[in-house]
Structure formats: structure tokens, C-alpha cells
Amino acid sequence: MNLEEALDSAESPTEFLRGNSGRHPYPVPEEHTNWIEEVRSWRETCSLSDLSHHQKDLYVEGPEALDVFADLGVNDFTNFEPGQAKQFVACNPNGYLIGDAILFYLDENRLKLTGTPVSPNWVEYNLETGEYDATSTADERYHDKDEPHRTFRYQLQGPNALDVMKAAVEGPLPEIPFFNFDEVTIAGVDVRALKHSMASNAGFEIWGPWEEGEAVRNALLEAGEPHGLRQLGEKSYKAQGQEKGWIARPLPAIYGDEMAEYREWLDADTYEAISTLGGSFYSEDISEYYLNPIELGYERFIDFDHDFVGKEAVETMVDEQQREKVTLVWDDEDVLDLFRSLLSEGETYKYFDLSMPYWAVFHYDEVLDGDETVGLAKYFGYTYNERSVLSLALVDQEYSEPGTEVTLVWGEEGGNSPNPKVESHTQTEITATVAPNPYVDAER
């Protein structure tokens, strides 16, 4: 069965996605030590994340390997060279975001796209149905399919990350510009290291042969011990998003009539088919959940000097008023009320699991001013570093000024959901204050 056939069995795409129970196996311990200390590590010392078990790697090779990305991505590829990476952004024909992922230019005519399966799937489909002199090979990491994988992938982050890398690498650490990568040797293993940053600190993403992953991890842990390095478990790893301001997991804009042929290509067991839609925002019109690259802050990536899918629609969006990306800081007393309801007789509010609740892959909360919807809140959770619950949101421009108070609706519509991960509860409202995005960079 394909995704299109699966959708035909439901009343609407919205009902289909809200009825999913989803899958989220992530074979990393919830805590290696203590999740609060792990959260502190990327701010105060250094953290090590194991990213080897989620997302998807799509390797594309051939004389026209770059062409497929140029045809699908909004990005400028004119000076893109081996050793560089960029955030690849792809839209549907109507200009709404399908997905984003990190594109690595490995060697001449050889690239790798890494991210949730959404963008790699879209590229793979276009390679198979188009006329490109290029081929692709997928490493299906998501849900731990087809293990062992081709590569491990680790992330070092925090103020001591550079010192840990210098201690772990054999020989001098090369000068790597931001979002470039180079080959280094760790524990006798040749690996590649991408230079990036999160929350104002330099960081590295390191990948190499799957079978050498344990040796490299052990070398990093040994090098990091004098520098306060901690391994991140699942609970602490999920808390990074609120600080760095990246809105993860938007609903891919693939459920309209214009994308029917693509849905016929996608299996009914793909990420796009089994992932859950949830949160307080509800609309029978699935397009109400779609986001565009301008409001997500990707306008700086867009190159209108080349043709790409959705170009004409995106050009129109640039001239239209857009929602602003902001951080919403939840009122502390309202958060405490959520927990108080668990200790009192009567109604209870939607349970809040620290550090980040996770019952829906595509999470959307309604943001109100009075009875008027003025925005959507997406990625959210508690960060110990800020002692706050934060949501990353898109709000109408008149509500984007820091200090503005809005209301976030918390819990599922009617207090129930077909998703078995959702308990019966009473929907409530949270007072939230608008703050800049990214929140941490603005604070430091």
C-alpha cells in the first residue's frame, strides 16, 4: 500500500495523521548520568550526542548529482564546492515547505543529504522519476532500519568543544571554516568533521565508518574527561531545540492534490505516513498546517536567479506580510498549575514530561489574543539552562514585539485524541510572553 491509498481510508489528511500512533525508537539511554547535568554541559563545558540512530542519509552520485538539488532547492549553489555543507530547503509547487536537511558536498559529483526522511525522500523520488545522470543510495537510519548503517555520527557542543577536538584529533586540528568540513584522524580512524555552532558556541559533527564508531566515541570521551564532557541521553538531547531556535519537524506540504503522484510513490510505512499530528491547533484544511520558507527565516538562502520547484510562488510570498518567528516564554505559575492538577481532585491538564513532551512528531499549538488566532507554536519544552518552558512560534507581525503577551492553548481539542500516547485531560490556556528567536543568543 502507498500513502495515497492509505489517505483514501480516512476522512481527511488531518484525521489520518491525528490517528497515527507513530514510532519513536531511539536506541540511546534516556539519561547517561542525569539529564539536568547533561543539559548544563552544552552551556558550561561540553556535550557529546550520538546522532547515529535517527534521520536518513541519501548519497547521490553522478555527473548531474548537484543538478537535482539545484532543481529542488531554493538555495544558491553557484559557489558550492566539495568540503562545504549547507541547509537545503525544498518547497512544493505552491511554495510551501516540504522539508529542510543538511547537504554535504563530499567529493566531485558526490553529495550526501542528511535529515528527517522528508527531504531525502523527495530528492530520491525526483531522481527516480526524472532524467538525471545520477544515482542514489539510502541509509535508512530512521526507526533503526537496516542496521548496521554506513556511518556513525556524533556531535560535540559547548564552550570546551574545541579543546576536546584538539585533544582527540591525531596531529594538529585543521582550521575549518563555519559549515565546512575536513578529514581528521581520531583513534586511528579517518573521519570527517563539520564545523557548526549552537547557542553561540563552536561545535563539531563527526562521522565515519559504522564499525569504527565505538573506538571513536571512546577516544572522544577520554579526550573530553578533563574538559567536563558529558554524553547526552534522549531527554537532554531533545532540550537543545528550544535554545537554538530552529523550528523542527514542520508538517511536509505534500498532502494536497498537486502532490498526489508523489504520495503514490511513498509507501504507507514511510515517515510521512506514520508520523503523528498533534497539539491544540486543529483544522480540517491540511494546508493550514503548512509553513513557508520566508516565515521560517530561510529568505537569506533563496536564490531567485535559478529555477526551482515553487519559485514563482515563493517570489510572491516575499512581497506579502509574513508571520514572525519568535520564542514564547511560558508563565511560570501557569506551568506550575499543570503539575498542581496532578496532585488535586478533579480535572487534570495535559501531562508535561520533562524535558520535552513527545506525543506528536508534527506538533502545532494555537496562539491567541482573546478569541483571535494570531499564530502557531511548534517546537517546545523545558530547558534547565533558562529555568523556563519555551515554545518556538510563528506569530502575526503585530504580536512579534518582545514583551507582548499572548495565550497558548495547551492540550488536545476536547481533551482527547485517537493517539494512544495521549491521556484524557482538560484543555487549558497558558499565558506566554514573546521573546526573540533564537532566545539564548539574544540573552548572551
Short mmCIF file of C-alpha atoms in Angstrom, two decimals:
data_model
loop_
_atom_site.label_atom_id
_atom_site.label_comp_id
_atom_site.label_asym_id
_atom_site.label_seq_id
_atom_site.Cartn_x
_atom_site.Cartn_y
_atom_site.Cartn_z
CA MET A 1 0.00 0.00 0.00
CA ASN A 2 1.19 3.55 -0.72
CA LEU A 3 0.50 6.78 1.16
CA GLU A 4 -2.17 7.91 -1.29
CA GLU A 5 -4.12 4.69 -0.79
CA ALA A 6 -3.75 4.97 2.97
CA LEU A 7 -5.13 8.53 2.92
CA ASP A 8 -8.16 7.33 0.98
CA SER A 9 -9.17 5.26 4.01
CA ALA A 10 -9.54 8.37 6.20
CA GLU A 11 -11.97 11.27 6.22
CA SER A 12 -9.18 13.77 5.62
CA PRO A 13 -5.39 14.04 5.84
CA THR A 14 -5.85 15.80 9.20
CA GLU A 15 -7.83 12.91 10.67
CA PHE A 16 -5.45 10.37 9.17
CA LEU A 17 -2.37 11.98 10.73
CA ARG A 18 -4.01 12.66 14.09
CA GLY A 19 -4.98 9.00 14.30
CA ASN A 20 -1.40 7.77 13.95
CA SER A 21 0.37 6.38 16.99
CA GLY A 22 3.74 6.90 15.30
CA ARG A 23 7.06 5.31 16.12
CA HIS A 24 9.93 6.84 18.01
CA PRO A 25 12.50 4.20 18.87
CA TYR A 26 15.78 5.88 19.63
CA PRO A 27 18.35 3.40 20.97
CA VAL A 28 20.07 5.92 23.21
CA PRO A 29 19.53 5.88 27.01
CA GLU A 30 17.15 8.46 28.42
CA GLU A 31 20.00 9.60 30.68
CA HIS A 32 23.67 8.71 30.69
CA THR A 33 24.14 10.44 34.04
CA ASN A 34 21.43 12.95 34.97
CA TRP A 35 19.51 14.84 32.33
CA ILE A 36 19.79 18.19 34.13
CA GLU A 37 23.58 17.91 34.35
CA GLU A 38 23.64 16.83 30.72
CA VAL A 39 21.63 19.92 29.71
CA ARG A 40 24.06 22.13 31.64
CA SER A 41 27.02 20.62 29.81
CA TRP A 42 26.49 22.27 26.42
CA ARG A 43 26.29 25.65 28.14
CA GLU A 44 29.05 25.22 30.71
CA THR A 45 31.50 22.57 29.48
CA CYS A 46 30.93 20.20 26.57
CA SER A 47 28.34 17.64 25.42
CA LEU A 48 28.56 14.58 23.18
CA SER A 49 25.43 13.46 21.30
CA ASP A 50 25.04 10.18 19.42
CA LEU A 51 23.14 11.04 16.22
CA SER A 52 23.79 7.66 14.61
CA HIS A 53 20.30 6.28 15.03
CA HIS A 54 17.89 8.77 13.53
CA GLN A 55 17.44 10.82 10.38
CA LYS A 56 18.25 9.47 6.92
CA ASP A 57 21.36 9.72 4.75
CA LEU A 58 20.84 9.88 1.00
CA TYR A 59 24.03 9.56 -1.07
CA VAL A 60 23.75 10.97 -4.61
CA GLU A 61 26.48 10.33 -7.18
CA GLY A 62 26.96 11.10 -10.86
CA PRO A 63 27.71 13.94 -13.30
CA GLU A 64 24.32 15.54 -12.54
CA ALA A 65 24.27 14.85 -8.83
CA LEU A 66 24.21 18.54 -7.95
CA ASP A 67 21.57 19.33 -10.59
CA VAL A 68 18.75 17.57 -8.76
CA PHE A 69 19.42 19.62 -5.63
CA ALA A 70 19.56 22.85 -7.66
CA ASP A 71 16.23 21.99 -9.32
CA LEU A 72 14.52 21.27 -5.99
CA GLY A 73 16.27 23.59 -3.52
CA VAL A 74 15.70 27.30 -3.05
CA ASN A 75 19.42 27.68 -2.30
CA ASP A 76 22.24 29.32 -4.22
CA PHE A 77 24.56 26.56 -5.49
CA THR A 78 26.85 28.65 -7.72
CA ASN A 79 29.92 28.51 -5.44
CA PHE A 80 29.11 25.25 -3.66
CA GLU A 81 32.23 23.08 -3.54
CA PRO A 82 33.49 19.82 -2.02
CA GLY A 83 34.18 20.25 1.68
CA GLN A 84 31.20 22.56 2.19
CA ALA A 85 27.73 21.98 3.66
CA LYS A 86 24.52 23.96 3.56
CA GLN A 87 20.97 23.84 4.82
CA PHE A 88 19.00 22.51 1.85
CA VAL A 89 15.41 23.86 1.68
CA ALA A 90 12.80 22.33 -0.65
CA CYS A 91 9.28 23.57 -1.40
CA ASN A 92 6.23 22.18 -3.16
CA PRO A 93 4.91 23.80 -6.37
CA ASN A 94 2.84 26.23 -4.28
CA GLY A 95 5.89 27.47 -2.38
CA TYR A 96 5.22 25.74 0.94
CA LEU A 97 7.96 23.89 2.75
CA ILE A 98 8.38 20.18 2.12
CA GLY A 99 11.42 19.99 4.36
CA ASP A 100 14.96 21.03 5.09
CA ALA A 101 18.10 18.98 5.68
CA ILE A 102 21.88 19.36 5.64
CA LEU A 103 23.56 18.83 2.27
CA PHE A 104 27.21 17.78 2.31
CA TYR A 105 29.35 18.15 -0.82
CA LEU A 106 31.56 15.11 -0.22
CA ASP A 107 33.62 14.93 -3.40
CA GLU A 108 33.25 15.90 -7.04
CA ASN A 109 29.88 14.56 -8.27
CA ARG A 110 29.15 13.02 -4.86
CA LEU A 111 26.86 14.52 -2.21
CA LYS A 112 25.04 13.41 0.93
CA LEU A 113 21.73 14.75 2.27
CA THR A 114 21.10 14.19 5.98
CA GLY A 115 17.90 14.91 7.88
CA THR A 116 14.49 13.55 8.73
CA PRO A 117 13.39 11.32 5.85
CA VAL A 118 11.16 14.05 4.36
CA SER A 119 13.73 15.87 2.19
CA PRO A 120 15.78 12.76 1.28
CA ASN A 121 12.58 11.01 0.18
CA TRP A 122 11.60 13.94 -2.04
CA VAL A 123 15.05 14.01 -3.67
CA GLU A 124 15.05 10.24 -4.14
CA TYR A 125 11.64 10.40 -5.84
CA ASN A 126 12.79 13.09 -8.26
CA LEU A 127 15.92 11.13 -9.13
CA GLU A 128 13.87 8.03 -9.91
CA THR A 129 11.20 9.83 -11.92
CA GLY A 130 13.43 12.45 -13.56
CA GLU A 131 16.13 12.20 -16.20
CA TYR A 132 19.26 12.84 -14.19
CA ASP A 133 22.62 11.26 -14.87
CA ALA A 134 22.92 10.39 -11.19
CA THR A 135 22.04 7.58 -8.80
CA SER A 136 21.20 7.46 -5.10
CA THR A 137 21.79 5.09 -2.20
CA ALA A 138 19.83 5.45 1.03
CA ASP A 139 20.98 4.70 4.55
CA GLU A 140 17.61 4.35 6.29
CA ARG A 141 18.51 5.41 9.80
CA TYR A 142 15.07 6.41 10.95
CA HIS A 143 13.50 3.77 13.24
CA ASP A 144 16.83 1.96 13.06
CA LYS A 145 16.02 0.34 9.75
CA ASP A 146 18.62 -1.83 8.08
CA GLU A 147 21.24 -1.67 10.82
CA PRO A 148 24.22 -1.73 10.61
CA HIS A 149 24.40 1.64 8.91
CA ARG A 150 27.12 3.08 6.71
CA THR A 151 28.36 5.65 9.21
CA PHE A 152 28.19 6.73 12.83
CA ARG A 153 27.55 10.38 13.59
CA TYR A 154 28.43 12.27 16.79
CA GLN A 155 28.04 15.89 17.79
CA LEU A 156 30.32 17.85 20.12
CA GLN A 157 28.88 21.07 21.51
CA GLY A 158 29.77 23.61 24.18
CA PRO A 159 32.45 26.11 25.19
CA ASN A 160 35.05 23.33 25.59
CA ALA A 161 34.24 21.54 22.31
CA LEU A 162 37.25 22.99 20.51
CA ASP A 163 39.60 21.86 23.29
CA VAL A 164 38.13 18.35 23.21
CA MET A 165 38.61 18.14 19.45
CA LYS A 166 42.21 19.30 19.72
CA ALA A 167 42.86 16.62 22.34
CA ALA A 168 41.10 13.85 20.39
CA VAL A 169 42.49 14.51 16.91
CA GLU A 170 45.84 12.97 15.99
CA GLY A 171 48.08 15.77 14.82
CA PRO A 172 47.03 19.40 14.51
CA LEU A 173 43.34 20.21 14.10
CA PRO A 174 42.89 21.97 10.74
CA GLU A 175 41.27 25.39 10.56
CA ILE A 176 37.74 24.57 9.41
CA PRO A 177 35.50 27.50 8.39
CA PHE A 178 31.90 27.57 9.58
CA PHE A 179 29.74 24.92 7.87
CA ASN A 180 32.74 23.42 6.14
CA PHE A 181 34.17 20.00 6.92
CA ASP A 182 37.55 18.35 6.69
CA GLU A 183 39.14 14.95 7.28
CA VAL A 184 40.80 14.27 10.63
CA THR A 185 42.02 11.15 12.41
CA ILE A 186 40.64 10.04 15.79
CA ALA A 187 41.65 6.72 17.41
CA GLY A 188 43.43 5.80 14.18
CA VAL A 189 40.19 6.22 12.21
CA ASP A 190 39.86 8.69 9.34
CA VAL A 191 36.65 10.66 9.95
CA ARG A 192 35.12 13.87 8.70
CA ALA A 193 34.30 16.79 10.97
CA LEU A 194 31.80 19.55 10.20
CA LYS A 195 32.27 22.90 11.96
CA HIS A 196 29.00 24.40 13.16
CA SER A 197 27.60 26.16 16.21
CA MET A 198 24.68 26.05 18.60
CA ALA A 199 23.79 28.67 21.24
CA SER A 200 26.82 30.84 20.41
CA ASN A 201 29.40 28.08 20.89
CA ALA A 202 31.55 26.37 18.28
CA GLY A 203 30.69 22.74 17.70
CA PHE A 204 31.55 19.79 15.51
CA GLU A 205 29.63 16.99 13.85
CA ILE A 206 31.83 13.94 13.26
CA TRP A 207 31.07 10.95 11.08
CA GLY A 208 32.96 7.90 9.89
CA PRO A 209 32.65 4.13 9.23
CA TRP A 210 29.91 2.50 11.31
CA GLU A 211 32.14 -0.33 12.52
CA GLU A 212 34.62 2.18 13.99
CA GLY A 213 32.03 4.17 15.92
CA GLU A 214 32.78 2.72 19.35
CA ALA A 215 36.51 3.36 19.07
CA VAL A 216 35.95 6.98 18.05
CA ARG A 217 33.38 7.57 20.80
CA ASN A 218 35.70 6.16 23.44
CA ALA A 219 38.51 8.41 22.22
CA LEU A 220 36.25 11.46 22.40
CA LEU A 221 35.12 10.53 25.91
CA GLU A 222 38.71 10.10 27.06
CA ALA A 223 39.76 13.41 25.48
CA GLY A 224 36.74 15.14 26.99
CA GLU A 225 37.10 13.91 30.57
CA PRO A 226 39.41 16.76 31.68
CA HIS A 227 37.04 19.24 29.98
CA GLY A 228 33.82 18.18 31.72
CA LEU A 229 32.34 16.34 28.73
CA ARG A 230 29.02 14.59 29.28
CA GLN A 231 27.14 12.27 26.95
CA LEU A 232 23.60 13.39 26.17
CA GLY A 233 20.73 10.98 26.66
CA GLU A 234 17.46 11.30 24.82
CA LYS A 235 15.86 13.60 27.41
CA SER A 236 18.68 16.14 27.37
CA TYR A 237 19.29 15.95 23.61
CA LYS A 238 15.69 16.95 22.89
CA ALA A 239 16.03 20.09 25.02
CA GLN A 240 18.53 21.77 22.67
CA GLY A 241 15.99 22.92 20.09
CA GLN A 242 14.28 25.48 22.29
CA GLU A 243 17.57 27.23 22.96
CA LYS A 244 18.91 27.34 19.42
CA GLY A 245 15.64 28.49 17.84
CA TRP A 246 15.36 26.05 14.93
CA ILE A 247 11.73 25.08 14.27
CA ALA A 248 11.96 21.33 13.77
CA ARG A 249 9.52 18.98 12.10
CA PRO A 250 7.05 21.19 10.20
CA LEU A 251 4.31 19.17 8.52
CA PRO A 252 5.60 18.50 4.98
CA ALA A 253 3.46 20.23 2.35
CA ILE A 254 2.72 17.04 0.39
CA TYR A 255 -0.94 16.27 1.18
CA GLY A 256 -2.64 18.41 -1.49
CA ASP A 257 -3.83 17.40 -4.98
CA GLU A 258 -0.65 18.73 -6.64
CA MET A 259 1.43 16.09 -4.80
CA ALA A 260 -0.75 13.02 -5.45
CA GLU A 261 1.79 11.31 -7.71
CA TYR A 262 4.44 11.70 -5.04
CA ARG A 263 2.18 10.15 -2.41
CA GLU A 264 1.63 7.20 -4.75
CA TRP A 265 5.41 6.70 -4.74
CA LEU A 266 5.70 6.87 -0.94
CA ASP A 267 4.98 3.66 0.95
CA ALA A 268 2.31 3.60 3.65
CA ASP A 269 5.07 2.88 6.18
CA THR A 270 7.16 5.98 5.48
CA TYR A 271 7.83 8.82 7.91
CA GLU A 272 5.23 10.97 6.13
CA ALA A 273 2.62 8.23 6.54
CA ILE A 274 3.10 7.04 10.12
CA SER A 275 4.09 10.24 11.94
CA THR A 276 1.55 11.82 14.26
CA LEU A 277 -0.07 15.26 14.06
CA GLY A 278 -1.00 16.76 17.42
CA GLY A 279 -1.39 19.85 19.56
CA SER A 280 -4.21 22.28 20.23
CA PHE A 281 -4.38 23.82 16.76
CA TYR A 282 -6.96 21.99 14.67
CA SER A 283 -8.05 22.47 11.07
CA GLU A 284 -9.72 20.13 8.60
CA ASP A 285 -7.82 22.03 5.89
CA ILE A 286 -4.40 20.37 5.95
CA SER A 287 -2.83 23.35 4.18
CA GLU A 288 -3.42 25.42 7.34
CA TYR A 289 -0.52 23.46 8.86
CA TYR A 290 1.88 24.26 6.01
CA LEU A 291 4.70 26.73 6.60
CA ASN A 292 6.67 28.73 4.06
CA PRO A 293 10.41 29.42 3.84
CA ILE A 294 10.06 33.16 4.37
CA GLU A 295 8.36 32.99 7.77
CA LEU A 296 10.81 30.30 8.87
CA GLY A 297 13.71 32.68 8.28
CA TYR A 298 15.12 30.99 5.19
CA GLU A 299 14.81 34.01 2.90
CA ARG A 300 18.57 34.57 3.15
CA PHE A 301 19.11 31.18 1.49
CA ILE A 302 16.89 31.83 -1.51
CA ASP A 303 18.45 32.37 -4.93
CA PHE A 304 15.89 33.63 -7.43
CA ASP A 305 18.49 33.59 -10.23
CA HIS A 306 17.86 29.88 -10.82
CA ASP A 307 14.71 27.85 -11.41
CA PHE A 308 13.46 25.62 -8.61
CA VAL A 309 10.19 23.96 -7.71
CA GLY A 310 7.85 26.59 -6.26
CA LYS A 311 9.95 29.56 -7.38
CA GLU A 312 7.08 31.69 -8.70
CA ALA A 313 5.00 31.14 -5.57
CA VAL A 314 7.92 31.90 -3.25
CA GLU A 315 8.65 35.13 -5.16
CA THR A 316 5.08 36.21 -4.43
CA MET A 317 5.45 35.33 -0.75
CA VAL A 318 8.46 37.64 -0.39
CA ASP A 319 6.20 40.63 -1.16
CA GLU A 320 3.47 39.56 1.28
CA GLN A 321 3.30 40.20 5.02
CA GLN A 322 4.63 37.16 6.87
CA ARG A 323 4.37 35.83 10.38
CA GLU A 324 7.47 36.40 12.51
CA LYS A 325 9.50 33.63 14.13
CA VAL A 326 9.65 34.22 17.90
CA THR A 327 10.16 32.43 21.20
CA LEU A 328 7.26 32.19 23.64
CA VAL A 329 8.21 32.06 27.33
CA TRP A 330 5.52 30.26 29.31
CA ASP A 331 4.27 31.86 32.53
CA ASP A 332 5.82 30.00 35.49
CA GLU A 333 2.62 29.98 37.56
CA ASP A 334 0.65 28.55 34.66
CA VAL A 335 3.25 25.81 34.26
CA LEU A 336 3.00 25.03 37.98
CA ASP A 337 -0.77 24.78 37.59
CA LEU A 338 -0.25 21.97 35.09
CA PHE A 339 1.58 19.97 37.73
CA ARG A 340 -0.75 21.01 40.57
CA SER A 341 -3.62 19.45 38.66
CA LEU A 342 -1.92 16.06 39.04
CA LEU A 343 -1.99 16.41 42.83
CA SER A 344 -5.59 17.55 43.25
CA GLU A 345 -9.03 16.03 42.88
CA GLY A 346 -10.90 16.90 39.71
CA GLU A 347 -9.72 17.75 36.22
CA THR A 348 -6.12 17.32 35.12
CA TYR A 349 -4.34 19.17 32.35
CA LYS A 350 -2.21 17.61 29.63
CA TYR A 351 0.77 15.94 31.30
CA PHE A 352 4.07 17.73 30.76
CA ASP A 353 7.01 15.32 30.59
CA LEU A 354 10.38 16.98 31.27
CA SER A 355 12.37 17.90 29.39
CA MET A 356 10.16 17.75 26.31
CA PRO A 357 6.75 16.15 25.88
CA TYR A 358 6.64 13.98 22.79
CA TRP A 359 3.39 12.53 21.60
CA ALA A 360 3.28 14.10 18.13
CA VAL A 361 6.00 14.44 15.51
CA PHE A 362 4.15 17.33 13.89
CA HIS A 363 3.13 19.44 16.90
CA TYR A 364 1.05 22.61 16.49
CA ASP A 365 -0.41 24.70 19.34
CA GLU A 366 -2.80 27.57 18.81
CA VAL A 367 -1.69 31.06 19.87
CA LEU A 368 -4.46 33.54 20.72
CA ASP A 369 -5.11 37.16 21.51
CA GLY A 370 -8.51 36.96 23.14
CA ASP A 371 -10.54 34.75 20.83
CA GLU A 372 -8.47 35.56 17.74
CA THR A 373 -5.85 33.15 16.40
CA VAL A 374 -2.63 35.13 15.96
CA GLY A 375 -0.07 32.39 15.48
CA LEU A 376 1.09 28.80 15.74
CA ALA A 377 3.51 27.40 18.32
CA LYS A 378 5.71 24.50 17.25
CA TYR A 379 8.82 23.06 18.89
CA PHE A 380 8.62 23.39 22.68
CA GLY A 381 9.84 22.11 26.04
CA TYR A 382 11.64 22.89 29.27
CA THR A 383 15.28 23.95 29.38
CA TYR A 384 17.06 23.83 32.72
CA ASN A 385 19.62 26.33 31.47
CA GLU A 386 16.93 29.02 31.30
CA ARG A 387 14.66 27.58 34.04
CA SER A 388 11.82 28.12 31.59
CA VAL A 389 9.39 26.40 29.29
CA LEU A 390 9.84 27.76 25.79
CA SER A 391 7.88 27.37 22.56
CA LEU A 392 9.19 28.30 19.12
CA ALA A 393 6.35 30.03 17.33
CA LEU A 394 5.22 31.97 14.28
CA VAL A 395 3.01 34.95 15.14
CA ASP A 396 1.40 37.79 13.21
CA GLN A 397 3.75 40.74 12.94
CA GLU A 398 1.80 42.99 15.31
CA TYR A 399 2.39 40.43 18.07
CA SER A 400 6.10 39.89 17.45
CA GLU A 401 7.49 42.65 19.66
CA PRO A 402 9.40 41.21 22.65
CA GLY A 403 7.35 41.60 25.81
CA THR A 404 3.99 41.12 24.10
CA GLU A 405 1.66 38.79 25.98
CA VAL A 406 -0.31 36.14 24.13
CA THR A 407 -2.19 32.99 25.11
CA LEU A 408 -1.07 29.49 24.16
CA VAL A 409 -3.76 26.80 24.15
CA TRP A 410 -2.40 23.64 25.81
CA GLY A 411 -3.78 20.16 25.24
CA GLU A 412 -5.69 18.39 22.52
CA GLU A 413 -9.05 19.62 21.26
CA GLY A 414 -11.74 18.25 23.57
CA GLY A 415 -9.08 16.75 25.83
CA ASN A 416 -8.94 13.55 23.84
CA SER A 417 -7.08 12.10 20.88
CA PRO A 418 -7.12 8.87 18.90
CA ASN A 419 -3.38 8.77 19.57
CA PRO A 420 -2.89 6.21 22.38
CA LYS A 421 0.02 8.27 23.75
CA VAL A 422 -2.44 11.00 24.81
CA GLU A 423 -4.24 10.64 28.13
CA SER A 424 -7.70 12.07 28.81
CA HIS A 425 -7.27 15.65 30.03
CA THR A 426 -8.78 19.13 30.16
CA GLN A 427 -7.54 21.66 27.63
CA THR A 428 -6.29 24.87 29.23
CA GLU A 429 -4.56 28.14 28.43
CA ILE A 430 -1.03 29.32 29.16
CA THR A 431 0.00 32.96 29.30
CA ALA A 432 3.16 33.41 27.24
CA THR A 433 5.49 36.35 26.67
CA VAL A 434 7.07 36.98 23.27
CA ALA A 435 10.88 36.93 23.23
CA PRO A 436 13.47 36.94 20.41
CA ASN A 437 14.37 33.84 18.41
CA PRO A 438 16.92 32.42 18.99
CA TYR A 439 16.32 33.01 22.68
CA VAL A 440 19.75 32.10 24.00
CA ASP A 441 21.76 34.16 21.52
CA ALA A 442 19.63 37.15 22.42
CA GLU A 443 20.22 36.60 26.11
CA ARG A 444 24.01 36.19 25.98
#
